[in-house]
Coordinates of C-alpha atoms in Angstrom, one line a residue:
Chain A
M395 CA -32.5 -36.5 17.5
P396 CA -31.0 -33.2 16.3
F397 CA -31.9 -31.6 19.7
G398 CA -30.3 -34.6 21.5
V399 CA -27.1 -34.2 19.5
V400 CA -26.9 -30.5 20.1
A401 CA -27.5 -31.0 23.8
G402 CA -24.7 -33.6 23.8
L403 CA -22.4 -31.2 22.0
L404 CA -23.2 -28.4 24.4
L405 CA -22.5 -30.6 27.4
L406 CA -19.2 -31.9 25.9
G407 CA -18.2 -28.3 25.0
A408 CA -18.7 -27.2 28.5
G409 CA -16.6 -30.1 29.7
L410 CA -13.8 -29.2 27.3
V411 CA -13.9 -25.6 28.3
Y412 CA -13.6 -26.7 31.9
E413 CA -10.6 -28.9 31.1
A414 CA -9.0 -26.1 29.1
L415 CA -9.4 -23.6 31.9
R416 CA -7.7 -26.1 34.2
G417 CA -4.7 -25.8 32.0
G418 CA -5.6 -27.9 29.0
W419 CA -4.0 -31.2 28.0
S420 CA -1.5 -30.2 25.4
R421 CA 1.5 -30.5 27.7
D422 CA 0.6 -34.2 28.3
L423 CA 1.0 -35.0 24.6
E424 CA 4.4 -36.2 23.7
E425 CA 3.8 -35.2 20.1
V426 CA 3.0 -31.6 20.9
R427 CA 5.7 -31.2 23.5
D428 CA 8.5 -32.3 21.2
A429 CA 7.0 -30.7 18.1
P430 CA 9.1 -28.6 15.8
P431 CA 8.1 -24.9 15.6
V432 CA 5.2 -24.1 13.4
N433 CA 6.2 -23.8 9.8
W434 CA 4.0 -20.9 8.6
R435 CA 5.6 -20.7 5.2
A436 CA 4.7 -24.3 4.4
F437 CA 1.2 -23.9 5.9
T438 CA 0.5 -20.7 3.9
L439 CA 1.7 -22.2 0.6
L440 CA -0.4 -25.3 1.2
L441 CA -3.5 -23.2 1.9
A442 CA -2.7 -21.2 -1.3
G443 CA -2.7 -24.5 -3.2
L444 CA -6.1 -25.4 -1.9
A445 CA -7.4 -21.9 -2.7
A446 CA -5.9 -22.0 -6.2
N447 CA -7.8 -25.2 -6.9
L448 CA -11.1 -23.7 -5.6
L449 CA -10.8 -20.6 -7.8
L450 CA -9.5 -22.3 -11.0
I451 CA -11.5 -25.5 -11.2
V452 CA -14.6 -24.0 -12.7
P453 CA -12.9 -21.6 -15.3
L454 CA -10.0 -23.9 -16.3
G455 CA -11.1 -27.4 -15.5
F456 CA -9.7 -30.1 -13.2
S457 CA -6.2 -30.8 -14.7
L458 CA -4.9 -27.2 -14.8
A459 CA -6.4 -26.3 -11.4
A460 CA -5.0 -29.5 -9.9
T461 CA -1.6 -28.7 -11.5
A462 CA -1.5 -25.3 -9.9
Q463 CA -2.4 -27.0 -6.6
F464 CA 0.2 -29.7 -7.0
V465 CA 3.1 -27.3 -7.7
L466 CA 2.1 -25.1 -4.7
V467 CA 1.8 -28.1 -2.3
A468 CA 5.1 -29.5 -3.5
A469 CA 6.7 -26.1 -2.9
A470 CA 5.1 -26.1 0.6
F471 CA 7.0 -29.3 1.4
G472 CA 10.3 -27.9 0.2
S473 CA 10.5 -28.8 -3.5
R474 CA 12.5 -26.3 -5.5
R475 CA 12.1 -27.8 -9.0
F476 CA 8.9 -26.1 -10.1
F477 CA 9.1 -27.0 -13.8
R478 CA 9.7 -30.7 -13.0
D479 CA 6.8 -30.6 -10.5
A480 CA 4.6 -29.0 -13.1
A481 CA 5.4 -31.6 -15.7
I482 CA 4.7 -34.4 -13.3
A483 CA 1.5 -32.7 -12.2
L484 CA 0.2 -32.4 -15.7
A485 CA 0.9 -36.0 -16.5
L486 CA -0.6 -37.2 -13.3
T487 CA -3.7 -35.1 -13.3
L488 CA -4.5 -35.9 -16.9
A489 CA -4.0 -39.6 -16.2
V490 CA -6.2 -39.4 -13.1
W491 CA -8.9 -37.5 -15.0
F492 CA -9.0 -40.0 -17.8
G493 CA -8.9 -42.8 -15.3
F494 CA -12.0 -41.5 -13.5
V495 CA -13.9 -40.5 -16.7
E496 CA -13.1 -43.6 -18.8
L497 CA -12.7 -46.4 -16.4
L498 CA -15.0 -45.5 -13.6
G499 CA -17.5 -43.5 -15.7
V500 CA -17.5 -40.7 -13.2
N501 CA -18.3 -37.5 -15.0
I502 CA -15.8 -34.7 -14.3
G503 CA -16.5 -31.8 -16.6
A504 CA -13.8 -31.4 -19.3
G505 CA -11.9 -28.1 -18.9
V506 CA -9.6 -26.3 -21.3
L507 CA -6.9 -28.9 -21.3
E508 CA -9.0 -32.0 -21.2
G509 CA -11.0 -30.6 -24.2
L510 CA -7.8 -30.0 -26.1
V511 CA -6.5 -33.5 -25.5
L512 CA -9.9 -35.0 -26.5
W513 CA -9.9 -32.9 -29.6
A514 CA -6.4 -34.1 -30.5
L515 CA -7.6 -37.6 -30.1
G516 CA -10.6 -36.8 -32.3
R517 CA -13.2 -37.4 -29.6
E518 CA -16.1 -35.5 -28.3
P519 CA -16.0 -34.3 -24.7
P520 CA -18.5 -36.2 -22.5
A521 CA -21.7 -34.3 -22.0
Chain B
M530 CA -27.1 -71.2 5.1
T531 CA -25.2 -71.0 8.3
D532 CA -23.1 -74.1 7.9
P533 CA -19.5 -72.8 7.6
F534 CA -18.2 -75.8 5.6
A535 CA -20.8 -75.6 2.9
G536 CA -20.4 -71.8 2.9
L537 CA -16.7 -72.0 2.4
A538 CA -17.0 -74.6 -0.3
L539 CA -19.3 -72.3 -2.2
G540 CA -17.1 -69.3 -1.4
F541 CA -13.8 -70.9 -2.6
G542 CA -15.6 -72.0 -5.8
N543 CA -16.3 -68.3 -6.5
A544 CA -13.2 -66.8 -5.1
L545 CA -10.8 -68.9 -7.2
T546 CA -12.2 -67.6 -10.5
L547 CA -9.8 -65.6 -12.5
V548 CA -11.7 -62.3 -12.2
N549 CA -12.0 -62.5 -8.4
L550 CA -8.4 -63.6 -8.0
G551 CA -7.5 -60.5 -10.0
W552 CA -9.5 -58.2 -7.7
A553 CA -7.9 -59.8 -4.7
L554 CA -4.4 -59.3 -6.2
L555 CA -5.2 -55.7 -7.1
G556 CA -6.5 -55.0 -3.6
C557 CA -3.4 -56.6 -2.0
L558 CA -1.0 -54.6 -4.1
L559 CA -2.9 -51.3 -3.5
G560 CA -3.3 -52.1 0.2
T561 CA 0.4 -52.9 0.8
A562 CA 1.3 -49.7 -1.1
V563 CA -0.9 -47.4 1.0
G564 CA 0.1 -49.2 4.1
V565 CA 3.7 -48.5 3.3
L566 CA 3.2 -44.9 2.4
P567 CA 3.0 -42.7 5.5
G568 CA 0.1 -40.3 5.5
I569 CA -2.5 -42.5 3.7
G570 CA -4.3 -45.5 5.1
P571 CA -6.9 -48.1 4.2
A572 CA -9.9 -45.8 5.2
L573 CA -8.8 -43.1 2.7
T574 CA -8.1 -45.6 0.0
V575 CA -11.4 -47.4 0.3
A576 CA -13.2 -44.1 0.4
L577 CA -11.4 -43.0 -2.9
L578 CA -12.2 -46.4 -4.4
L579 CA -16.0 -46.1 -3.6
P580 CA -16.8 -44.8 -7.2
I581 CA -16.1 -48.3 -8.5
T582 CA -19.3 -49.4 -6.9
F583 CA -21.0 -47.8 -9.9
K584 CA -19.2 -50.0 -12.4
V585 CA -18.2 -53.2 -10.6
G586 CA -20.4 -55.8 -9.1
A587 CA -20.7 -56.1 -5.3
T588 CA -18.5 -59.2 -5.0
G589 CA -15.6 -57.8 -6.9
A590 CA -15.7 -54.5 -5.1
F591 CA -15.7 -56.1 -1.6
I592 CA -12.9 -58.5 -2.5
L593 CA -10.9 -55.4 -3.5
F594 CA -11.8 -53.5 -0.4
C595 CA -10.9 -56.4 1.9
G596 CA -7.6 -56.9 0.0
V597 CA -6.8 -53.2 0.7
W598 CA -7.8 -53.7 4.4
Y599 CA -5.6 -56.8 4.9
G600 CA -2.8 -55.4 2.7
A601 CA -2.5 -52.1 4.7
M602 CA -1.9 -54.1 7.8
Y603 CA 1.0 -55.8 6.2
G604 CA 2.4 -52.7 4.7
G605 CA 2.0 -50.6 7.8
S606 CA 4.6 -52.7 9.6
T607 CA 7.2 -52.1 7.0
T608 CA 7.0 -48.3 7.5
S609 CA 7.0 -48.7 11.3
I610 CA 10.2 -50.7 11.2
L611 CA 12.1 -48.9 8.5
L612 CA 11.1 -45.3 9.2
N613 CA 9.9 -45.4 12.8
T614 CA 6.7 -43.6 11.6
P615 CA 3.7 -45.9 12.1
G616 CA 1.4 -45.8 9.0
E617 CA -1.7 -46.5 11.1
S618 CA -2.7 -46.7 14.7
G619 CA -2.4 -50.5 15.0
S620 CA 1.3 -50.4 14.2
I621 CA 2.4 -47.8 16.7
I622 CA 3.6 -50.6 19.0
T623 CA 5.4 -52.4 16.2
A624 CA 7.4 -49.2 15.7
L625 CA 8.6 -49.3 19.3
E626 CA 10.7 -52.4 19.0
G627 CA 10.9 -52.8 15.2
A628 CA 12.6 -49.4 14.6
K629 CA 15.1 -50.2 17.3
M630 CA 15.9 -53.5 15.7
A631 CA 16.3 -51.7 12.3
R632 CA 18.7 -49.2 13.9
N633 CA 20.8 -52.1 15.1
G634 CA 21.0 -53.7 11.7
R635 CA 18.3 -56.3 12.3
A636 CA 15.6 -54.9 10.0
G637 CA 15.5 -58.1 8.0
P638 CA 14.4 -60.4 10.9
A639 CA 12.0 -57.7 12.1
L640 CA 10.3 -57.5 8.7
A641 CA 10.2 -61.3 8.4
T642 CA 8.7 -61.9 11.8
A643 CA 6.1 -59.2 11.1
A644 CA 5.1 -60.7 7.7
I645 CA 4.9 -64.3 9.0
G646 CA 3.2 -63.2 12.1
S647 CA 0.7 -61.3 10.0
F648 CA 0.0 -64.4 7.9
I649 CA -0.5 -66.6 11.0
A650 CA -2.8 -64.0 12.6
G651 CA -4.6 -63.4 9.4
T652 CA -5.3 -67.1 9.0
V653 CA -6.4 -67.5 12.6
G654 CA -8.6 -64.4 12.3
T655 CA -10.2 -65.5 9.0
L656 CA -10.9 -68.9 10.5
G657 CA -12.5 -67.0 13.3
V658 CA -14.7 -65.0 10.9
S659 CA -15.8 -68.2 9.1
F660 CA -16.8 -70.1 12.3
V661 CA -17.8 -67.4 14.8
G662 CA -19.7 -65.3 12.2
P663 CA -22.5 -67.8 11.7
I664 CA -22.9 -68.2 15.5
V665 CA -23.2 -64.4 15.9
V666 CA -25.8 -64.4 13.1
D667 CA -27.9 -66.9 14.9
L668 CA -27.8 -64.8 18.0
A669 CA -28.4 -61.6 16.1
L670 CA -31.5 -62.9 14.4
Q671 CA -33.3 -62.8 17.8
L672 CA -32.6 -59.1 18.3
G673 CA -35.3 -56.5 17.7
P674 CA -34.8 -52.8 16.9
A675 CA -34.6 -51.9 20.6
E676 CA -31.7 -54.2 21.1
Y677 CA -30.1 -52.9 17.9
F678 CA -30.3 -49.4 19.2
S679 CA -28.7 -50.4 22.5
L680 CA -25.9 -52.2 20.6
M681 CA -25.2 -49.1 18.6
V682 CA -25.1 -47.0 21.8
L683 CA -22.6 -49.5 23.2
C684 CA -20.6 -49.3 20.0
F685 CA -20.6 -45.5 20.2
V686 CA -19.3 -45.6 23.7
T687 CA -16.6 -48.1 23.2
V688 CA -15.1 -46.5 20.0
S689 CA -15.1 -43.0 21.4
A690 CA -14.8 -43.1 25.1
V691 CA -12.9 -46.3 25.9
L692 CA -10.2 -46.0 23.3
G693 CA -7.8 -43.1 23.1
G694 CA -6.6 -40.6 25.5
S695 CA -9.7 -39.0 26.8
A696 CA -13.4 -39.9 26.9
L697 CA -14.4 -36.3 26.7
R698 CA -12.5 -35.7 23.5
G699 CA -13.5 -39.0 22.0
L700 CA -17.2 -38.3 22.7
T701 CA -16.8 -34.8 21.2
S702 CA -15.5 -36.4 18.0
L703 CA -18.4 -38.8 18.0
F704 CA -21.0 -36.1 18.4
F705 CA -19.4 -34.1 15.7
G706 CA -19.8 -37.1 13.4
L707 CA -23.5 -37.5 14.6
L708 CA -24.1 -33.9 13.7
L709 CA -22.6 -34.4 10.2
G710 CA -24.8 -37.5 9.8
L711 CA -27.9 -35.4 10.6
V712 CA -27.5 -33.0 7.7
G713 CA -29.9 -33.5 4.8
I714 CA -33.5 -34.7 4.3
D715 CA -34.9 -36.8 7.1
L716 CA -35.9 -40.1 5.5
Q717 CA -38.9 -40.6 7.7
T718 CA -40.6 -37.2 7.6
G719 CA -39.1 -35.6 4.5
Q720 CA -38.0 -32.6 6.5
P721 CA -34.6 -31.0 5.6
R722 CA -32.4 -30.7 8.6
L723 CA -29.4 -28.5 9.2
T724 CA -29.1 -27.6 5.5
F725 CA -29.2 -23.8 6.0
G726 CA -31.0 -23.4 2.7
I727 CA -28.0 -24.7 0.7
P728 CA -29.5 -27.0 -1.9
E729 CA -26.3 -29.1 -2.2
L730 CA -26.7 -30.1 1.5
L731 CA -30.2 -31.6 1.0
D732 CA -28.6 -35.0 0.1
G733 CA -26.5 -34.9 3.2
V734 CA -22.8 -34.7 3.6
N735 CA -21.1 -37.3 1.6
V736 CA -19.1 -40.0 3.5
V737 CA -16.3 -40.0 1.0
L738 CA -15.9 -36.3 1.4
V739 CA -15.7 -36.5 5.2
A740 CA -13.2 -39.4 5.1
V741 CA -11.0 -37.7 2.6
A742 CA -11.1 -34.4 4.5
L743 CA -10.2 -36.1 7.8
F744 CA -7.6 -38.6 6.5
A745 CA -6.0 -36.8 3.6
V746 CA -6.5 -33.0 3.7
G747 CA -6.3 -32.7 7.5
E748 CA -3.2 -34.9 7.7
T749 CA -1.4 -33.0 4.9
L750 CA -2.2 -29.7 6.5
Y751 CA -0.9 -30.9 9.8
L752 CA 2.3 -32.2 8.2
A753 CA 2.9 -28.9 6.4
W754 CA 2.2 -27.0 9.6
R755 CA 4.8 -29.0 11.4
H756 CA 7.1 -29.4 8.4
V757 CA 10.9 -29.6 9.0
E758 CA 13.0 -29.0 5.9
G759 CA 15.4 -31.8 5.0
P760 CA 15.1 -35.4 3.8
Q761 CA 14.1 -38.4 6.0
E762 CA 16.2 -41.4 6.6
V763 CA 15.1 -44.8 5.5
R764 CA 16.9 -47.8 7.1
P765 CA 18.3 -50.4 4.7
V766 CA 16.3 -53.6 4.5
G767 CA 19.1 -56.1 4.5
R768 CA 18.4 -59.8 4.0
V769 CA 14.8 -60.7 5.0
T770 CA 15.6 -64.0 6.8
M771 CA 15.3 -65.2 10.3
S772 CA 17.8 -67.3 12.2
R773 CA 16.6 -70.4 14.1
A774 CA 16.8 -68.5 17.3
D775 CA 14.6 -65.7 15.9
L776 CA 12.1 -68.3 14.8
R777 CA 12.0 -70.0 18.2
R778 CA 11.5 -66.7 19.9
S779 CA 8.7 -65.6 17.5
V780 CA 6.4 -68.7 17.4
G781 CA 4.9 -68.1 20.9
P782 CA 4.2 -64.4 20.4
W783 CA 2.6 -65.0 16.9
F784 CA 0.0 -67.4 18.4
R785 CA -0.5 -65.5 21.6
G786 CA -0.9 -62.3 19.6
S787 CA -3.4 -63.9 17.2
F788 CA -5.6 -65.3 20.0
L789 CA -5.5 -62.1 21.9
G790 CA -6.2 -59.9 18.9
F791 CA -9.2 -61.7 17.4
P792 CA -11.7 -61.4 20.3
F793 CA -10.9 -57.7 20.6
G794 CA -11.8 -57.2 17.0
V795 CA -15.0 -59.1 17.3
L796 CA -16.3 -57.3 20.4
P797 CA -17.6 -53.9 19.6
A798 CA -14.8 -52.6 21.7
G799 CA -13.2 -52.0 18.3
G800 CA -9.9 -50.9 17.3
T801 CA -6.4 -52.5 17.1
E802 CA -4.6 -50.2 19.6
M803 CA -5.7 -52.1 22.7
P804 CA -4.8 -55.7 21.7
T805 CA -1.4 -54.6 20.3
M806 CA -0.6 -52.8 23.5
L807 CA -1.7 -55.7 25.6
S808 CA 0.3 -58.2 23.5
Y809 CA 3.4 -55.9 23.9
Y810 CA 3.2 -55.9 27.6
A811 CA 2.4 -59.6 27.8
E812 CA 5.5 -60.5 25.7
R813 CA 7.7 -58.2 27.7
R814 CA 6.6 -59.9 30.8
L815 CA 6.9 -63.4 29.4
A816 CA 10.3 -62.9 27.8
G817 CA 13.4 -64.6 29.3
P818 CA 16.0 -62.4 31.0
E819 CA 18.2 -62.2 27.9
A820 CA 15.3 -61.0 25.7
R821 CA 14.0 -58.7 28.5
A822 CA 17.2 -56.8 28.3
E823 CA 16.7 -56.2 24.6
F824 CA 13.2 -54.6 25.1
G825 CA 13.6 -50.9 24.7
A826 CA 17.3 -51.2 24.1
T827 CA 18.4 -53.0 20.9
G828 CA 14.9 -54.1 20.1
A829 CA 13.4 -57.5 21.0
I830 CA 11.9 -59.6 18.2
E831 CA 9.0 -60.7 20.5
G832 CA 7.9 -57.1 20.7
V833 CA 7.4 -57.1 16.9
A834 CA 6.0 -60.6 16.5
G835 CA 3.3 -60.4 19.2
P836 CA 1.8 -57.0 18.5
E837 CA 1.9 -57.4 14.7
A838 CA 0.0 -60.7 15.0
A839 CA -2.5 -59.1 17.4
N840 CA -3.0 -56.2 15.0
N841 CA -3.8 -58.5 12.1
A842 CA -6.0 -60.8 14.1
A843 CA -8.0 -57.8 15.4
A844 CA -8.3 -56.4 11.9
A845 CA -9.9 -59.7 10.8
G846 CA -12.1 -59.8 13.8
I847 CA -13.5 -56.3 13.0
L848 CA -15.2 -57.9 10.0
V849 CA -17.4 -60.1 12.2
P850 CA -19.5 -57.3 13.7
M851 CA -19.5 -55.5 10.4
L852 CA -20.8 -58.5 8.4
T853 CA -23.1 -60.0 11.0
L854 CA -24.5 -57.0 12.8
G855 CA -23.8 -54.1 10.4
L856 CA -21.8 -52.5 13.2
P857 CA -18.5 -50.9 12.1
T858 CA -15.9 -50.4 14.8
S859 CA -13.2 -48.9 12.7
A860 CA -13.2 -46.0 10.2
T861 CA -12.4 -48.4 7.3
A862 CA -15.2 -50.7 8.3
A863 CA -17.6 -47.8 8.5
I864 CA -16.7 -46.8 4.9
M865 CA -17.2 -50.4 3.7
L866 CA -20.6 -50.3 5.3
S867 CA -21.5 -47.3 3.2
A868 CA -20.4 -49.2 0.2
F869 CA -22.9 -51.9 1.1
Q870 CA -25.5 -49.2 1.4
S871 CA -24.7 -47.9 -2.1
Y872 CA -25.4 -51.4 -3.5
G873 CA -28.7 -51.4 -1.6
I874 CA -27.5 -54.3 0.6
S875 CA -28.0 -53.8 4.3
P876 CA -25.4 -55.7 6.3
G877 CA -26.8 -57.4 9.4
P878 CA -27.9 -60.9 10.3
L879 CA -29.9 -61.3 7.1
L880 CA -26.8 -60.8 5.0
F881 CA -25.7 -64.3 5.6
E882 CA -29.1 -65.6 4.4
Q883 CA -29.9 -63.2 1.5
Q884 CA -26.4 -62.7 0.2
A885 CA -24.8 -66.0 1.2
E886 CA -22.9 -66.2 -2.0
L887 CA -21.4 -62.7 -1.6
V888 CA -20.5 -63.2 2.1
W889 CA -18.8 -66.6 1.6
T890 CA -17.0 -65.5 -1.5
L891 CA -15.7 -62.6 0.5
I892 CA -14.5 -64.8 3.4
A893 CA -12.9 -67.2 1.0
S894 CA -11.1 -64.3 -0.6
L895 CA -9.7 -63.3 2.7
Y896 CA -7.8 -66.6 2.9
V897 CA -6.6 -66.1 -0.7
A898 CA -5.6 -62.5 0.0
N899 CA -3.6 -63.6 3.1
V900 CA -1.6 -66.1 1.1
M901 CA -1.0 -63.5 -1.7
L902 CA 0.1 -61.0 0.9
V903 CA 2.7 -63.2 2.5
A904 CA 4.0 -64.1 -0.9
L905 CA 4.1 -60.5 -1.9
N906 CA 5.7 -59.2 1.3
L907 CA 8.3 -61.7 2.3
P908 CA 10.5 -61.7 -0.9
L909 CA 9.5 -58.4 -2.2
V910 CA 9.7 -56.2 0.9
G911 CA 12.8 -54.4 -0.5
L912 CA 10.7 -53.4 -3.5
W913 CA 8.0 -52.0 -1.2
A914 CA 10.6 -50.1 0.8
R915 CA 11.6 -48.4 -2.4
I916 CA 8.2 -46.7 -2.4
L917 CA 9.4 -44.8 0.6
R918 CA 11.9 -43.1 -1.6
I919 CA 9.2 -41.1 -3.4
P920 CA 10.1 -37.5 -2.5
R921 CA 7.8 -36.2 0.2
P922 CA 6.7 -33.0 -1.7
L923 CA 5.5 -35.1 -4.7
L924 CA 3.8 -37.6 -2.5
Y925 CA 1.7 -35.1 -0.5
A926 CA 0.9 -33.1 -3.6
G927 CA -0.3 -36.3 -5.3
I928 CA -2.4 -37.3 -2.3
L929 CA -4.2 -33.9 -2.4
V930 CA -4.8 -34.3 -6.2
F931 CA -6.4 -37.6 -5.6
A932 CA -8.4 -36.2 -2.6
T933 CA -9.7 -33.4 -4.8
I934 CA -10.7 -35.5 -7.7
G935 CA -12.3 -38.1 -5.5
T936 CA -14.5 -35.4 -4.0
Y937 CA -15.1 -33.4 -7.1
G938 CA -16.1 -36.5 -8.9
I939 CA -19.1 -37.1 -6.6
S940 CA -21.1 -34.2 -7.8
N941 CA -18.9 -31.7 -9.7
S942 CA -19.7 -29.1 -7.1
V943 CA -17.3 -26.4 -5.7
T944 CA -19.5 -26.4 -2.6
D945 CA -18.2 -29.9 -1.9
L946 CA -14.6 -28.7 -2.3
V947 CA -15.2 -25.8 0.1
L948 CA -16.6 -28.3 2.5
L949 CA -13.7 -30.7 1.9
Y950 CA -11.0 -28.1 2.7
G951 CA -13.0 -26.6 5.6
L952 CA -13.4 -30.0 7.2
G953 CA -9.7 -30.5 6.5
L954 CA -8.9 -27.5 8.6
V955 CA -11.1 -28.8 11.4
A956 CA -9.3 -32.2 11.1
M957 CA -6.0 -30.5 11.4
A958 CA -7.1 -28.7 14.6
M959 CA -8.4 -32.1 15.9
R960 CA -5.0 -33.6 15.2
R961 CA -3.2 -30.8 17.0
F962 CA -5.4 -31.1 20.1
D963 CA -5.4 -34.9 20.1
F964 CA -9.1 -35.5 19.2
P965 CA -9.4 -39.0 17.6
T966 CA -10.8 -38.9 14.0
A967 CA -12.3 -42.4 13.6
P968 CA -15.3 -41.7 15.9
V969 CA -16.4 -38.9 13.5
V970 CA -16.7 -41.3 10.6
I971 CA -18.3 -44.0 12.7
G972 CA -20.8 -41.5 14.2
M973 CA -21.7 -40.1 10.9
I974 CA -22.5 -43.5 9.3
L975 CA -23.9 -45.3 12.4
G976 CA -25.8 -42.2 13.6
P977 CA -28.6 -42.3 11.1
M978 CA -28.9 -46.1 11.5
A979 CA -29.2 -45.7 15.2
E980 CA -31.9 -43.1 14.8
Q981 CA -33.9 -45.4 12.5
A982 CA -33.6 -48.3 14.9
M983 CA -34.7 -46.0 17.8
R984 CA -37.8 -44.9 15.8
Q985 CA -38.7 -48.4 14.9
A986 CA -38.4 -49.5 18.5
L987 CA -40.5 -46.6 19.6
T988 CA -43.1 -47.4 16.9
I989 CA -43.4 -51.0 18.1
S990 CA -43.7 -49.9 21.8
Q991 CA -46.2 -47.1 20.8
G992 CA -43.9 -44.3 21.9
D993 CA -43.0 -45.9 25.2
W994 CA -39.4 -44.9 26.0
T995 CA -39.0 -47.5 28.7
T996 CA -38.9 -50.2 26.0
F997 CA -35.1 -49.9 25.9
L998 CA -34.9 -50.7 29.6
T999 CA -37.7 -53.3 30.0
R1000 CA -36.5 -55.7 27.4
P1001 CA -33.8 -57.6 29.2
V1002 CA -31.2 -57.9 26.4
S1003 CA -31.5 -54.3 25.6
A1004 CA -31.2 -53.2 29.2
A1005 CA -28.1 -55.5 29.7
I1006 CA -26.4 -53.9 26.7
L1007 CA -27.2 -50.4 27.9
A1008 CA -25.9 -51.3 31.3
L1009 CA -22.6 -52.5 29.7
A1010 CA -22.4 -49.2 27.8
V1011 CA -22.8 -47.2 31.1
L1012 CA -20.2 -49.5 32.7
A1013 CA -17.7 -49.0 29.9
L1014 CA -18.2 -45.2 30.2
A1015 CA -18.2 -44.9 34.0
G1016 CA -16.3 -48.0 35.0
P1017 CA -12.7 -46.7 34.5
R1018 CA -13.5 -43.4 36.3
L1019 CA -15.1 -45.1 39.3
Y1020 CA -12.2 -47.5 39.5
A1021 CA -9.7 -44.6 39.4
A1022 CA -11.7 -42.7 42.1
F1023 CA -11.8 -45.8 44.2
A1024 CA -8.1 -46.5 43.8
R1025 CA -7.3 -42.9 44.8
R1026 CA -9.3 -43.2 48.0
R1027 CA -7.4 -46.3 49.1
P1028 CA -3.7 -45.6 48.5

């Protein structure tokens, strides 16, 4: 089975290369033809948001990492009100975290912020 | 237990309990919301809701999922009409005429005909599921593993090669999905495959992760890449009513669309694009001279009523192969199938016998959900349209937060997040170069099942590969698959030779 799939992929790849060499198909696509120019600023900010989450989620926990991600992504899509975004992000990520942990019983390790909130509520963080 | 009337009696008894009505209502609300919001669809929503399978019983969970599935069909039309950005593939056609009607101040009738058409088509489709389902089960019980394998091959070919712009790109997506499905320990021999020594990959690549990467991360990346600064215009809803003339012009398209859409959903030809397109062309041809002039100009109500009905009927039809054969022909159905697997239930012909109560409760809930949705959508459409006012930056940032927690929650592993964002980049490239994404999910879920069926068939035939061709039903299905793949090309070549 793996060999079959790989053979199929090689065959299809060859087909795609052949099509691409004949001039590709992008110009047939309405969406690509009329597309606005690539927005590298937005794209880079969004990638930075994803990277921030990857780097921060282990040391800081989900809520803070996701807040950083939220603010960066919102900025990528043109938001200028960073403090409002951060406030919304904190409320949202904490709500989502509690929703998953309490209602669905999915264990998502408590980070700095979640630990603080749990401590304020007088509860033990889940193991 | 294949008598539909007894089944429905049992099903309605269960579906009308307070708890199950609650699940249906929750599903309908969520489904309409995600249908309305551009950028997220039912596949992503069901994928993110999969963790509830740990807490909630199978019946409640599937009522919820089906509510989302039906609700997204209703909500999708609202966005197509008011924003001219179709929420999912089935409502692209609705956007053609619907957005034109909205631009000419006729958003109200367009929304009304879409909602009522969806209700009629949903009812026709659900009746179809109740009465065609048991017949398909009786046929399916006679199929052996060889036939099953051939059916899956047919399904692969139709979802990837027949639909969409190019067979080559569709098949490439499918094989990418098959490749992802191979990762992990092989169940029959215990050998790890394609794990590259990374222990997190031994359990395979999670379906939720792939769905979220394709439908949320890839989509958001693509939108950022193509982002144009500035707000987007939402057309006012107006009064959601129809004049007598609107009604007279809509009735025919509603029923034609319904009866056109359902068979397309049932056949493993899959998808809602083809029936909506066919319905659109049929209505344009059938329209009187006055209405014909409105097509493509001010927006014809027939062009909303017909395709919208076809879309919903096909969506209902897709449940038939999923419940009776265990064959998903859309991304959402594929993810629902993986929910069945996480309950240890294997969908297929035996489902109607072993889980009769679950199946019939689910089908009865579809009727309930349909009534709920038309009640939620007709008077409240203005409220739903208000969701569209959520600022885009916050909406997309929120989607990525949900995508991240949905994936991180599976195993608390950063490896999964790296995989999520990596696959998101792949999905963005696929979007740019017009590769369809649904075949990836279908290939990933159906691939391992096809492999198992193939091995069972080969075990029965003692390793004789000709078993797929010597058993008549299996050979016929494979021939169909070859025909579906090669037919259109042969026809084109033939047509070119004889101008």
